[in-house]
mmCIF file of C-alpha atoms and ligand atoms in Angstrom:
data_model
loop_
_atom_site.group_PDB
_atom_site.id
_atom_site.type_symbol
_atom_site.label_atom_id
_atom_site.label_comp_id
_atom_site.label_asym_id
_atom_site.label_seq_id
_atom_site.Cartn_x
_atom_site.Cartn_y
_atom_site.Cartn_z
ATOM 1 C CA MET O 920 -16.067 -21.326 25.498
ATOM 2 C CA LEU O 921 -19.266 -23.450 25.615
ATOM 3 C CA ARG O 922 -21.087 -20.426 24.172
ATOM 4 C CA THR O 923 -18.720 -20.273 21.272
ATOM 5 C CA ALA O 924 -18.973 -24.030 20.610
ATOM 6 C CA LEU O 925 -22.750 -23.764 20.612
ATOM 7 C CA LEU O 926 -22.754 -20.739 18.318
ATOM 8 C CA THR O 927 -20.333 -22.599 15.952
ATOM 9 C CA ALA O 928 -22.713 -25.615 16.021
ATOM 10 C CA ALA O 929 -25.511 -23.198 15.115
ATOM 11 C CA GLY O 930 -23.776 -22.719 11.729
ATOM 12 C CA SER O 931 -22.916 -26.399 11.213
ATOM 13 C CA PRO O 932 -25.056 -28.429 8.714
ATOM 14 C CA ALA O 933 -23.936 -31.710 10.399
ATOM 15 C CA CYS O 934 -25.026 -30.648 13.841
ATOM 16 C CA ARG O 935 -28.197 -29.197 12.379
ATOM 17 C CA SER O 936 -29.202 -32.507 10.881
ATOM 18 C CA LEU O 937 -28.358 -34.373 14.087
ATOM 19 C CA VAL O 938 -30.401 -32.029 16.310
ATOM 20 C CA GLU O 939 -33.310 -31.695 13.901
ATOM 21 C CA ARG O 940 -33.702 -35.451 13.367
ATOM 22 C CA SER O 941 -33.763 -36.291 17.022
ATOM 23 C CA PRO O 942 -37.413 -36.957 18.042
ATOM 24 C CA LEU O 943 -36.513 -35.787 21.529
ATOM 25 C CA THR O 944 -35.658 -32.260 20.507
ATOM 26 C CA ARG O 945 -39.130 -31.160 19.474
ATOM 27 C CA PRO O 946 -40.734 -30.931 22.940
ATOM 28 C CA VAL O 947 -37.819 -28.802 24.133
ATOM 29 C CA VAL O 948 -38.005 -26.598 20.987
ATOM 30 C CA ARG O 949 -41.670 -25.909 21.824
ATOM 31 C CA ARG O 950 -40.692 -24.101 24.950
ATOM 32 C CA PHE O 951 -39.105 -21.327 22.771
ATOM 33 C CA VAL O 952 -41.059 -21.601 19.495
ATOM 34 C CA ALA O 953 -44.829 -21.196 19.135
ATOM 35 C CA GLY O 954 -45.147 -24.055 16.629
ATOM 36 C CA ALA O 955 -44.651 -24.797 12.941
ATOM 37 C CA GLY O 956 -47.716 -23.183 11.403
ATOM 38 C CA VAL O 957 -49.308 -19.748 11.197
ATOM 39 C CA ASP O 958 -52.247 -21.086 13.178
ATOM 40 C CA ASP O 959 -49.871 -21.793 16.078
ATOM 41 C CA ALA O 960 -48.575 -18.231 15.835
ATOM 42 C CA ILE O 961 -52.105 -16.823 16.029
ATOM 43 C CA THR O 962 -53.063 -19.073 18.914
ATOM 44 C CA VAL O 963 -50.030 -18.058 20.998
ATOM 45 C CA THR O 964 -50.568 -14.373 20.109
ATOM 46 C CA ARG O 965 -54.099 -14.606 21.378
ATOM 47 C CA GLU O 966 -52.992 -16.240 24.619
ATOM 48 C CA LEU O 967 -50.330 -13.641 25.286
ATOM 49 C CA ALA O 968 -52.661 -10.806 24.385
ATOM 50 C CA GLY O 969 -55.105 -12.256 26.849
ATOM 51 C CA SER O 970 -52.620 -11.686 29.617
ATOM 52 C CA GLY O 971 -51.975 -8.082 28.668
ATOM 53 C CA ARG O 972 -48.853 -8.722 26.607
ATOM 54 C CA LEU O 973 -47.958 -7.269 23.243
ATOM 55 C CA VAL O 974 -46.321 -9.541 20.630
ATOM 56 C CA THR O 975 -43.845 -9.383 17.794
ATOM 57 C CA LEU O 976 -43.867 -12.432 15.502
ATOM 58 C CA ASP O 977 -40.903 -13.883 13.712
ATOM 59 C CA HIS O 978 -41.371 -16.304 10.860
ATOM 60 C CA LEU O 979 -38.200 -18.400 11.401
ATOM 61 C CA GLY O 980 -35.641 -18.652 8.678
ATOM 62 C CA GLU O 981 -32.140 -17.285 8.121
ATOM 63 C CA ASP O 982 -30.404 -19.523 5.617
ATOM 64 C CA THR O 983 -32.229 -18.304 2.536
ATOM 65 C CA THR O 984 -30.097 -19.483 -0.404
ATOM 66 C CA ASP O 985 -32.335 -18.659 -3.406
ATOM 67 C CA ALA O 986 -34.923 -16.177 -4.541
ATOM 68 C CA ALA O 987 -37.713 -18.789 -4.276
ATOM 69 C CA MET O 988 -37.075 -19.282 -0.568
ATOM 70 C CA ALA O 989 -37.017 -15.483 -0.060
ATOM 71 C CA ALA O 990 -40.328 -15.128 -1.974
ATOM 72 C CA ALA O 991 -41.850 -17.893 0.245
ATOM 73 C CA THR O 992 -40.844 -16.065 3.386
ATOM 74 C CA VAL O 993 -42.406 -12.835 2.091
ATOM 75 C CA LYS O 994 -45.559 -14.779 1.317
ATOM 76 C CA ALA O 995 -45.592 -16.275 4.843
ATOM 77 C CA TYR O 996 -45.378 -12.759 6.348
ATOM 78 C CA VAL O 997 -48.128 -11.354 4.073
ATOM 79 C CA GLU O 998 -50.397 -14.261 5.066
ATOM 80 C CA LEU O 999 -49.560 -13.823 8.777
ATOM 81 C CA LEU O 1000 -50.351 -10.042 8.635
ATOM 82 C CA ALA O 1001 -53.637 -10.624 6.878
ATOM 83 C CA LEU O 1002 -54.581 -13.155 9.586
ATOM 84 C CA LEU O 1003 -53.587 -10.815 12.312
ATOM 85 C CA ALA O 1004 -55.876 -8.144 10.876
ATOM 86 C CA ASP O 1005 -58.744 -10.691 10.384
ATOM 87 C CA SER O 1006 -58.377 -11.927 13.915
ATOM 88 C CA GLY O 1007 -58.558 -8.479 15.338
ATOM 89 C CA LEU O 1008 -54.892 -8.830 16.731
ATOM 90 C CA ALA O 1009 -53.095 -6.305 14.678
ATOM 91 C CA ASP O 1010 -53.218 -3.717 17.457
ATOM 92 C CA ARG O 1011 -51.527 -6.250 19.832
ATOM 93 C CA ALA O 1012 -48.992 -7.825 17.462
ATOM 94 C CA GLU O 1013 -46.319 -6.626 14.915
ATOM 95 C CA VAL O 1014 -43.745 -8.679 13.013
ATOM 96 C CA SER O 1015 -39.970 -9.008 13.238
ATOM 97 C CA VAL O 1016 -37.978 -9.711 10.058
ATOM 98 C CA LYS O 1017 -34.436 -11.013 9.452
ATOM 99 C CA LEU O 1018 -33.089 -9.567 6.217
ATOM 100 C CA SER O 1019 -31.150 -12.790 5.583
ATOM 101 C CA ALA O 1020 -34.448 -14.561 5.429
ATOM 102 C CA VAL O 1021 -35.679 -12.296 2.632
ATOM 103 C CA GLY O 1022 -32.567 -12.537 0.470
ATOM 104 C CA GLN O 1023 -29.762 -10.354 1.971
ATOM 105 C CA ARG O 1024 -27.200 -13.085 1.225
ATOM 106 C CA LEU O 1025 -28.178 -13.566 -2.407
ATOM 107 C CA PRO O 1026 -26.446 -11.826 -5.257
ATOM 108 C CA ASP O 1027 -27.444 -8.162 -5.233
ATOM 109 C CA GLY O 1028 -28.765 -9.150 -1.770
ATOM 110 C CA ASP O 1029 -29.276 -5.593 -0.325
ATOM 111 C CA ARG O 1030 -31.604 -4.672 -3.210
ATOM 112 C CA VAL O 1031 -33.429 -8.054 -3.013
ATOM 113 C CA ALA O 1032 -33.838 -7.724 0.767
ATOM 114 C CA LEU O 1033 -35.038 -4.111 0.475
ATOM 115 C CA ASP O 1034 -37.642 -4.999 -2.215
ATOM 116 C CA ASN O 1035 -38.863 -7.947 -0.146
ATOM 117 C CA ALA O 1036 -38.934 -6.028 3.153
ATOM 118 C CA ARG O 1037 -40.862 -3.306 1.366
ATOM 119 C CA ARG O 1038 -43.604 -5.833 0.480
ATOM 120 C CA ILE O 1039 -43.839 -6.934 4.062
ATOM 121 C CA CYS O 1040 -44.079 -3.315 5.196
ATOM 122 C CA GLU O 1041 -46.900 -2.701 2.701
ATOM 123 C CA ALA O 1042 -48.781 -5.699 4.121
ATOM 124 C CA ALA O 1043 -48.139 -4.429 7.645
ATOM 125 C CA ALA O 1044 -49.415 -0.989 6.742
ATOM 126 C CA ALA O 1045 -52.617 -2.577 5.266
ATOM 127 C CA ALA O 1046 -53.066 -4.644 8.456
ATOM 128 C CA GLY O 1047 -52.548 -1.601 10.639
ATOM 129 C CA THR O 1048 -49.381 -2.679 12.437
ATOM 130 C CA THR O 1049 -45.562 -2.335 12.289
ATOM 131 C CA VAL O 1050 -42.325 -4.173 11.325
ATOM 132 C CA THR O 1051 -39.034 -4.362 13.212
ATOM 133 C CA LEU O 1052 -35.788 -5.495 11.385
ATOM 134 C CA ASP O 1053 -33.842 -8.032 13.415
ATOM 135 C CA MET O 1054 -30.049 -7.570 13.532
ATOM 136 C CA GLU O 1055 -27.754 -10.418 12.615
ATOM 137 C CA ASP O 1056 -23.960 -10.719 12.648
ATOM 138 C CA HIS O 1057 -21.789 -7.588 12.472
ATOM 139 C CA THR O 1058 -20.983 -8.049 8.774
ATOM 140 C CA THR O 1059 -24.606 -7.125 8.060
ATOM 141 C CA THR O 1060 -25.024 -4.127 10.355
ATOM 142 C CA ASP O 1061 -24.306 -1.373 7.852
ATOM 143 C CA ALA O 1062 -26.378 -2.991 5.135
ATOM 144 C CA THR O 1063 -29.312 -3.562 7.549
ATOM 145 C CA LEU O 1064 -29.163 0.091 8.755
ATOM 146 C CA GLY O 1065 -29.079 1.133 5.059
ATOM 147 C CA VAL O 1066 -32.257 -0.820 4.319
ATOM 148 C CA LEU O 1067 -33.839 0.661 7.455
ATOM 149 C CA ARG O 1068 -33.100 4.167 6.195
ATOM 150 C CA GLU O 1069 -34.704 3.409 2.791
ATOM 151 C CA LEU O 1070 -37.769 1.754 4.377
ATOM 152 C CA ARG O 1071 -38.265 4.594 6.892
ATOM 153 C CA ALA O 1072 -38.596 7.112 4.007
ATOM 154 C CA ASP O 1073 -41.956 5.376 3.130
ATOM 155 C CA PHE O 1074 -42.784 3.632 6.484
ATOM 156 C CA PRO O 1075 -41.384 5.798 9.285
ATOM 157 C CA TRP O 1076 -42.573 3.342 11.885
ATOM 158 C CA VAL O 1077 -40.116 0.530 10.862
ATOM 159 C CA GLY O 1078 -38.101 -0.472 13.922
ATOM 160 C CA ALA O 1079 -34.427 -1.511 14.169
ATOM 161 C CA VAL O 1080 -32.463 -3.718 16.571
ATOM 162 C CA LEU O 1081 -29.096 -2.556 17.956
ATOM 163 C CA GLN O 1082 -26.731 -4.934 19.833
ATOM 164 C CA ALA O 1083 -24.913 -3.590 22.930
ATOM 165 C CA TYR O 1084 -22.035 -6.015 22.468
ATOM 166 C CA LEU O 1085 -20.856 -4.162 19.392
ATOM 167 C CA LYS O 1086 -18.444 -1.269 20.091
ATOM 168 C CA ARG O 1087 -20.156 0.873 17.420
ATOM 169 C CA THR O 1088 -23.599 0.659 18.992
ATOM 170 C CA GLU O 1089 -23.491 3.658 21.383
ATOM 171 C CA GLN O 1090 -22.987 5.909 18.337
ATOM 172 C CA ASP O 1091 -25.692 4.044 16.384
ATOM 173 C CA CYS O 1092 -28.051 4.709 19.351
ATOM 174 C CA ARG O 1093 -27.203 8.463 19.074
ATOM 175 C CA ASP O 1094 -27.878 8.408 15.340
ATOM 176 C CA LEU O 1095 -31.213 6.641 15.786
ATOM 177 C CA ALA O 1096 -32.611 8.526 18.774
ATOM 178 C CA TYR O 1097 -34.791 10.882 16.798
ATOM 179 C CA PRO O 1098 -38.536 11.401 17.018
ATOM 180 C CA GLY O 1099 -40.606 8.362 16.005
ATOM 181 C CA SER O 1100 -37.531 6.073 15.746
ATOM 182 C CA ARG O 1101 -38.285 2.626 17.218
ATOM 183 C CA VAL O 1102 -35.085 1.010 18.474
ATOM 184 C CA ARG O 1103 -34.982 -2.415 20.094
ATOM 185 C CA LEU O 1104 -31.843 -2.626 22.283
ATOM 186 C CA CYS O 1105 -30.537 -6.156 23.003
ATOM 187 C CA LYS O 1106 -27.127 -7.474 24.129
ATOM 188 C CA GLY O 1107 -26.421 -9.480 20.991
ATOM 189 C CA ALA O 1108 -26.566 -13.226 20.276
ATOM 190 C CA TYR O 1109 -23.859 -13.986 17.625
ATOM 191 C CA SER O 1110 -20.225 -15.055 17.893
ATOM 192 C CA GLU O 1111 -18.299 -11.892 17.162
ATOM 193 C CA PRO O 1112 -14.551 -11.139 17.132
ATOM 194 C CA PRO O 1113 -13.016 -8.835 19.820
ATOM 195 C CA SER O 1114 -12.075 -6.370 17.084
ATOM 196 C CA VAL O 1115 -15.760 -5.349 16.845
ATOM 197 C CA ALA O 1116 -17.478 -6.639 20.046
ATOM 198 C CA TYR O 1117 -16.802 -6.501 23.789
ATOM 199 C CA PRO O 1118 -15.614 -9.957 24.811
ATOM 200 C CA ASP O 1119 -16.499 -9.671 28.477
ATOM 201 C CA LYS O 1120 -20.059 -9.963 29.786
ATOM 202 C CA SER O 1121 -19.541 -7.090 32.235
ATOM 203 C CA GLU O 1122 -18.374 -4.823 29.415
ATOM 204 C CA VAL O 1123 -21.456 -5.742 27.376
ATOM 205 C CA ASP O 1124 -23.672 -4.915 30.384
ATOM 206 C CA ARG O 1125 -21.959 -1.559 30.824
ATOM 207 C CA SER O 1126 -22.426 -0.828 27.122
ATOM 208 C CA TYR O 1127 -26.085 -1.776 27.429
ATOM 209 C CA VAL O 1128 -26.552 0.787 30.186
ATOM 210 C CA ARG O 1129 -24.738 3.469 28.199
ATOM 211 C CA CYS O 1130 -26.904 2.769 25.171
ATOM 212 C CA LEU O 1131 -30.045 2.703 27.224
ATOM 213 C CA ARG O 1132 -29.194 6.154 28.657
ATOM 214 C CA VAL O 1133 -28.776 7.518 25.163
ATOM 215 C CA LEU O 1134 -32.049 6.056 23.920
ATOM 216 C CA MET O 1135 -34.009 7.097 27.008
ATOM 217 C CA ALA O 1136 -32.629 10.604 26.825
ATOM 218 C CA GLY O 1137 -33.431 10.780 23.113
ATOM 219 C CA GLU O 1138 -36.697 11.369 21.295
ATOM 220 C CA GLY O 1139 -37.358 7.897 19.803
ATOM 221 C CA TYR O 1140 -39.245 4.931 21.110
ATOM 222 C CA PRO O 1141 -36.918 2.638 23.135
ATOM 223 C CA MET O 1142 -37.636 -1.058 23.195
ATOM 224 C CA VAL O 1143 -35.780 -2.586 26.072
ATOM 225 C CA ALA O 1144 -35.121 -6.225 25.004
ATOM 226 C CA THR O 1145 -33.581 -8.128 27.904
ATOM 227 C CA HIS O 1146 -34.320 -10.705 30.616
ATOM 228 C CA ASP O 1147 -31.652 -9.295 32.871
ATOM 229 C CA PRO O 1148 -33.098 -8.056 36.216
ATOM 230 C CA ARG O 1149 -30.502 -5.332 36.519
ATOM 231 C CA MET O 1150 -31.138 -3.857 33.077
ATOM 232 C CA ILE O 1151 -34.895 -4.101 33.748
ATOM 233 C CA ALA O 1152 -34.505 -2.101 36.984
ATOM 234 C CA ILE O 1153 -32.262 0.504 35.374
ATOM 235 C CA ALA O 1154 -34.711 0.952 32.483
ATOM 236 C CA ALA O 1155 -37.564 1.440 35.030
ATOM 237 C CA GLU O 1156 -35.526 4.192 36.759
ATOM 238 C CA LEU O 1157 -34.422 5.900 33.501
ATOM 239 C CA GLY O 1158 -37.898 5.690 31.960
ATOM 240 C CA LYS O 1159 -40.064 6.512 34.972
ATOM 241 C CA ASP O 1160 -41.042 9.938 33.784
ATOM 242 C CA ARG O 1161 -40.800 9.178 30.103
ATOM 243 C CA PRO O 1162 -43.737 8.295 27.908
ATOM 244 C CA GLY O 1163 -43.331 5.930 24.948
ATOM 245 C CA TRP O 1164 -41.079 2.952 25.603
ATOM 246 C CA GLU O 1165 -41.524 -0.760 26.349
ATOM 247 C CA TYR O 1166 -39.848 -3.891 27.638
ATOM 248 C CA GLN O 1167 -39.440 -6.961 25.424
ATOM 249 C CA MET O 1168 -38.551 -10.577 26.164
ATOM 250 C CA LEU O 1169 -38.362 -13.798 24.215
ATOM 251 C CA TYR O 1170 -41.159 -16.330 24.205
ATOM 252 C CA GLY O 1171 -40.613 -19.020 26.852
ATOM 253 C CA ILE O 1172 -38.243 -17.039 28.993
ATOM 254 C CA ARG O 1173 -39.152 -15.506 32.465
ATOM 255 C CA ASP O 1174 -42.954 -15.851 31.945
ATOM 256 C CA ALA O 1175 -43.765 -14.668 35.479
ATOM 257 C CA GLU O 1176 -41.669 -11.587 34.985
ATOM 258 C CA GLN O 1177 -43.339 -10.978 31.603
ATOM 259 C CA ARG O 1178 -46.703 -11.073 33.309
ATOM 260 C CA ARG O 1179 -45.554 -8.703 36.067
ATOM 261 C CA LEU O 1180 -44.242 -6.177 33.578
ATOM 262 C CA ALA O 1181 -47.338 -6.473 31.459
ATOM 263 C CA GLY O 1182 -49.253 -5.068 34.437
ATOM 264 C CA GLY O 1183 -47.394 -1.786 33.728
ATOM 265 C CA GLY O 1184 -48.820 -1.945 30.197
ATOM 266 C CA ARG O 1185 -45.455 -2.098 28.331
ATOM 267 C CA MET O 1186 -44.376 -5.696 27.750
ATOM 268 C CA ARG O 1187 -43.925 -7.211 24.297
ATOM 269 C CA VAL O 1188 -42.993 -10.841 23.694
ATOM 270 C CA TYR O 1189 -40.939 -11.942 20.689
ATOM 271 C CA VAL O 1190 -42.627 -15.113 19.369
ATOM 272 C CA PRO O 1191 -40.942 -17.217 16.689
ATOM 273 C CA TYR O 1192 -42.813 -19.757 14.658
ATOM 274 C CA GLY O 1193 -42.150 -22.057 11.675
ATOM 275 C CA ASP O 1194 -40.079 -25.040 10.723
ATOM 276 C CA GLU O 1195 -36.612 -23.350 10.523
ATOM 277 C CA TRP O 1196 -35.993 -23.208 14.234
ATOM 278 C CA TYR O 1197 -32.455 -24.605 14.372
ATOM 279 C CA GLY O 1198 -30.293 -21.485 14.384
ATOM 280 C CA TYR O 1199 -32.676 -19.616 16.770
ATOM 281 C CA PHE O 1200 -32.816 -22.608 19.122
ATOM 282 C CA MET O 1201 -29.074 -22.993 19.314
ATOM 283 C CA ARG O 1202 -28.574 -19.335 20.117
ATOM 284 C CA ARG O 1203 -30.983 -19.729 23.068
ATOM 285 C CA LEU O 1204 -28.974 -22.702 24.318
ATOM 286 C CA ALA O 1205 -25.706 -20.715 23.975
ATOM 287 C CA GLU O 1206 -27.137 -17.874 26.049
ATOM 288 C CA ARG O 1207 -27.582 -19.702 29.265
ATOM 289 C CA PRO O 1208 -26.304 -22.884 30.820
ATOM 290 C CA ALA O 1209 -29.777 -23.436 32.385
ATOM 291 C CA ASN O 1210 -31.355 -23.589 28.887
ATOM 292 C CA LEU O 1211 -28.744 -26.152 27.851
ATOM 293 C CA ALA O 1212 -29.312 -28.152 31.009
ATOM 294 C CA PHE O 1213 -33.077 -28.177 30.379
ATOM 295 C CA PHE O 1214 -32.383 -29.480 26.873
ATOM 296 C CA LEU O 1215 -29.939 -32.194 27.965
ATOM 297 C CA ARG O 1216 -32.286 -33.289 30.784
ATOM 298 C CA ALA O 1217 -35.113 -33.666 28.309
ATOM 299 C CA LEU O 1218 -32.859 -35.658 26.038
ATOM 300 C CA LEU O 1219 -31.701 -37.997 28.833
ATOM 301 C CA THR O 1220 -35.151 -38.565 30.361
ATOM 302 C CA GLY O 1221 -36.978 -38.712 27.017
HETATM 303 P P1 FDA F 424 -28.149 -12.302 29.664
HETATM 304 O O1 FDA F 424 -28.258 -13.460 28.745
HETATM 305 O O2 FDA F 424 -26.839 -11.722 29.949
HETATM 306 O O3 FDA F 424 -28.890 -12.741 31.008
HETATM 307 C C1 FDA F 424 -28.829 -11.817 32.115
HETATM 308 C C2 FDA F 424 -29.747 -12.315 33.203
HETATM 309 O O4 FDA F 424 -31.060 -12.394 32.782
HETATM 310 C C3 FDA F 424 -29.350 -13.715 33.730
HETATM 311 O O5 FDA F 424 -28.280 -13.628 34.623
HETATM 312 C C4 FDA F 424 -30.615 -14.054 34.422
HETATM 313 O O6 FDA F 424 -30.838 -13.397 35.664
HETATM 314 C C5 FDA F 424 -31.706 -13.451 33.475
HETATM 315 N N1 FDA F 424 -32.112 -14.501 32.470
HETATM 316 C C6 FDA F 424 -31.624 -14.622 31.248
HETATM 317 N N2 FDA F 424 -32.268 -15.714 30.657
HETATM 318 C C7 FDA F 424 -33.045 -16.255 31.629
HETATM 319 C C8 FDA F 424 -33.834 -17.454 31.635
HETATM 320 N N3 FDA F 424 -34.012 -18.249 30.588
HETATM 321 N N4 FDA F 424 -34.543 -17.718 32.769
HETATM 322 C C9 FDA F 424 -34.378 -16.874 33.831
HETATM 323 N N5 FDA F 424 -33.576 -15.785 33.876
HETATM 324 C C10 FDA F 424 -32.968 -15.525 32.750
HETATM 325 N N6 FDA F 424 -30.070 -10.732 19.437
HETATM 326 C C11 FDA F 424 -29.464 -10.346 18.268
HETATM 327 O O7 FDA F 424 -28.227 -10.541 18.176
HETATM 328 N N7 FDA F 424 -30.208 -9.864 17.266
HETATM 329 C C12 FDA F 424 -31.590 -9.580 17.422
HETATM 330 O O8 FDA F 424 -32.206 -9.091 16.500
HETATM 331 C C13 FDA F 424 -32.162 -9.984 18.651
HETATM 332 N N8 FDA F 424 -33.528 -9.750 18.875
HETATM 333 C C14 FDA F 424 -34.018 -9.956 20.129
HETATM 334 C C15 FDA F 424 -35.332 -9.541 20.420
HETATM 335 C C16 FDA F 424 -35.802 -9.612 21.725
HETATM 336 C C17 FDA F 424 -37.211 -9.136 21.993
HETATM 337 C C18 FDA F 424 -34.981 -10.132 22.781
HETATM 338 C C19 FDA F 424 -35.501 -10.198 24.147
HETATM 339 C C20 FDA F 424 -33.722 -10.546 22.490
HETATM 340 C C21 FDA F 424 -33.232 -10.462 21.194
HETATM 341 N N9 FDA F 424 -31.931 -10.892 20.856
HETATM 342 C C22 FDA F 424 -31.378 -10.548 19.688
HETATM 343 C C23 FDA F 424 -31.175 -11.754 21.825
HETATM 344 C C24 FDA F 424 -30.288 -10.953 22.732
HETATM 345 O O9 FDA F 424 -29.232 -10.443 22.065
HETATM 346 C C25 FDA F 424 -29.735 -11.785 23.886
HETATM 347 O O10 FDA F 424 -28.905 -12.835 23.385
HETATM 348 C C26 FDA F 424 -30.727 -12.383 24.786
HETATM 349 O O11 FDA F 424 -31.798 -11.533 25.065
HETATM 350 C C27 FDA F 424 -30.090 -12.689 26.177
HETATM 351 O O12 FDA F 424 -29.630 -11.574 26.780
HETATM 352 P P2 FDA F 424 -30.196 -10.910 28.113
HETATM 353 O O13 FDA F 424 -30.301 -9.409 27.901
HETATM 354 O O14 FDA F 424 -31.457 -11.514 28.480
HETATM 355 O O15 FDA F 424 -29.110 -11.062 29.158
#
């Protein structure tokens, strides 16, 4: 119930302006977001790389309403990728892209998003790194997988995210478990109807394990994106004799566990940066009462 309320607030312009304008929000946001500028992104990447962690960088933004905003997002990624290459970090860091940020919701959005994502892939190829497409709400799943297919024809290393809370995902895992296919498996962070998604957490967890089995038995490159100790242990068991897979967690969450897993050489951190942090931040609050308590405590104590 609280989760649904927070996810609804994530889409509300009134809540957005309230939360964004509060001077007390920013220090809390900094726990989950590297900072506003590309320099912050590079600094945090360097720090994480220094402790043996790999990184995927997300230029925040998901409410792109015109072509100019989409073009600005592409420009931000191209600049970031050039900086990663210049700083010698391109072998430690890739980028994650939300298709809504590069125009998926505009008229003729699938074509616009494909063209823009292609430009980001070209910049990633020039920098010597990779791109993973984030997955948003279920109304975009087919379109996002369509863009993935097109991009992979030219850039076979483009990764995809699949969400275990969707009932379709076990089959999507089967379809994408082919050689070279990078698949980031997460539980899913949006408010979805029971017609398409498992409503119970225990069902989502069971689906996650089924999907993990499919990916680990397949020939692709599984990216196990979770903070859940049980899923981490199951992945360790399923993947113990398997080369080519990694754990992934979000920046600011379970830092000690991230460092421990980095010791095994397969830990990547998802690092968001930029001004458009509202939707991302609200989804983190919705995920976990402790995150919300941390936020409320900071607001109350200033
Ligand atoms: P869950 O939230 O069920 O937590 C399970 C357990 O993990 C908890 O009981 C606790 O033990 C531990 N835990 C979780 N958070 C903790 C914390 N803050 N501190 C301590 N312990 C904690 N979603 C999406 O819809 N589309 C996407 O593209 C992505 N992309 C993405 C990339 C990466 C790299 C990650 C890690 C996650 C995403 N997500 C996502 C978000 C994802 O769907 C999901 O909402 C969160 O990862 C939370 O789910 P968990 O698997 O961590 O389990």
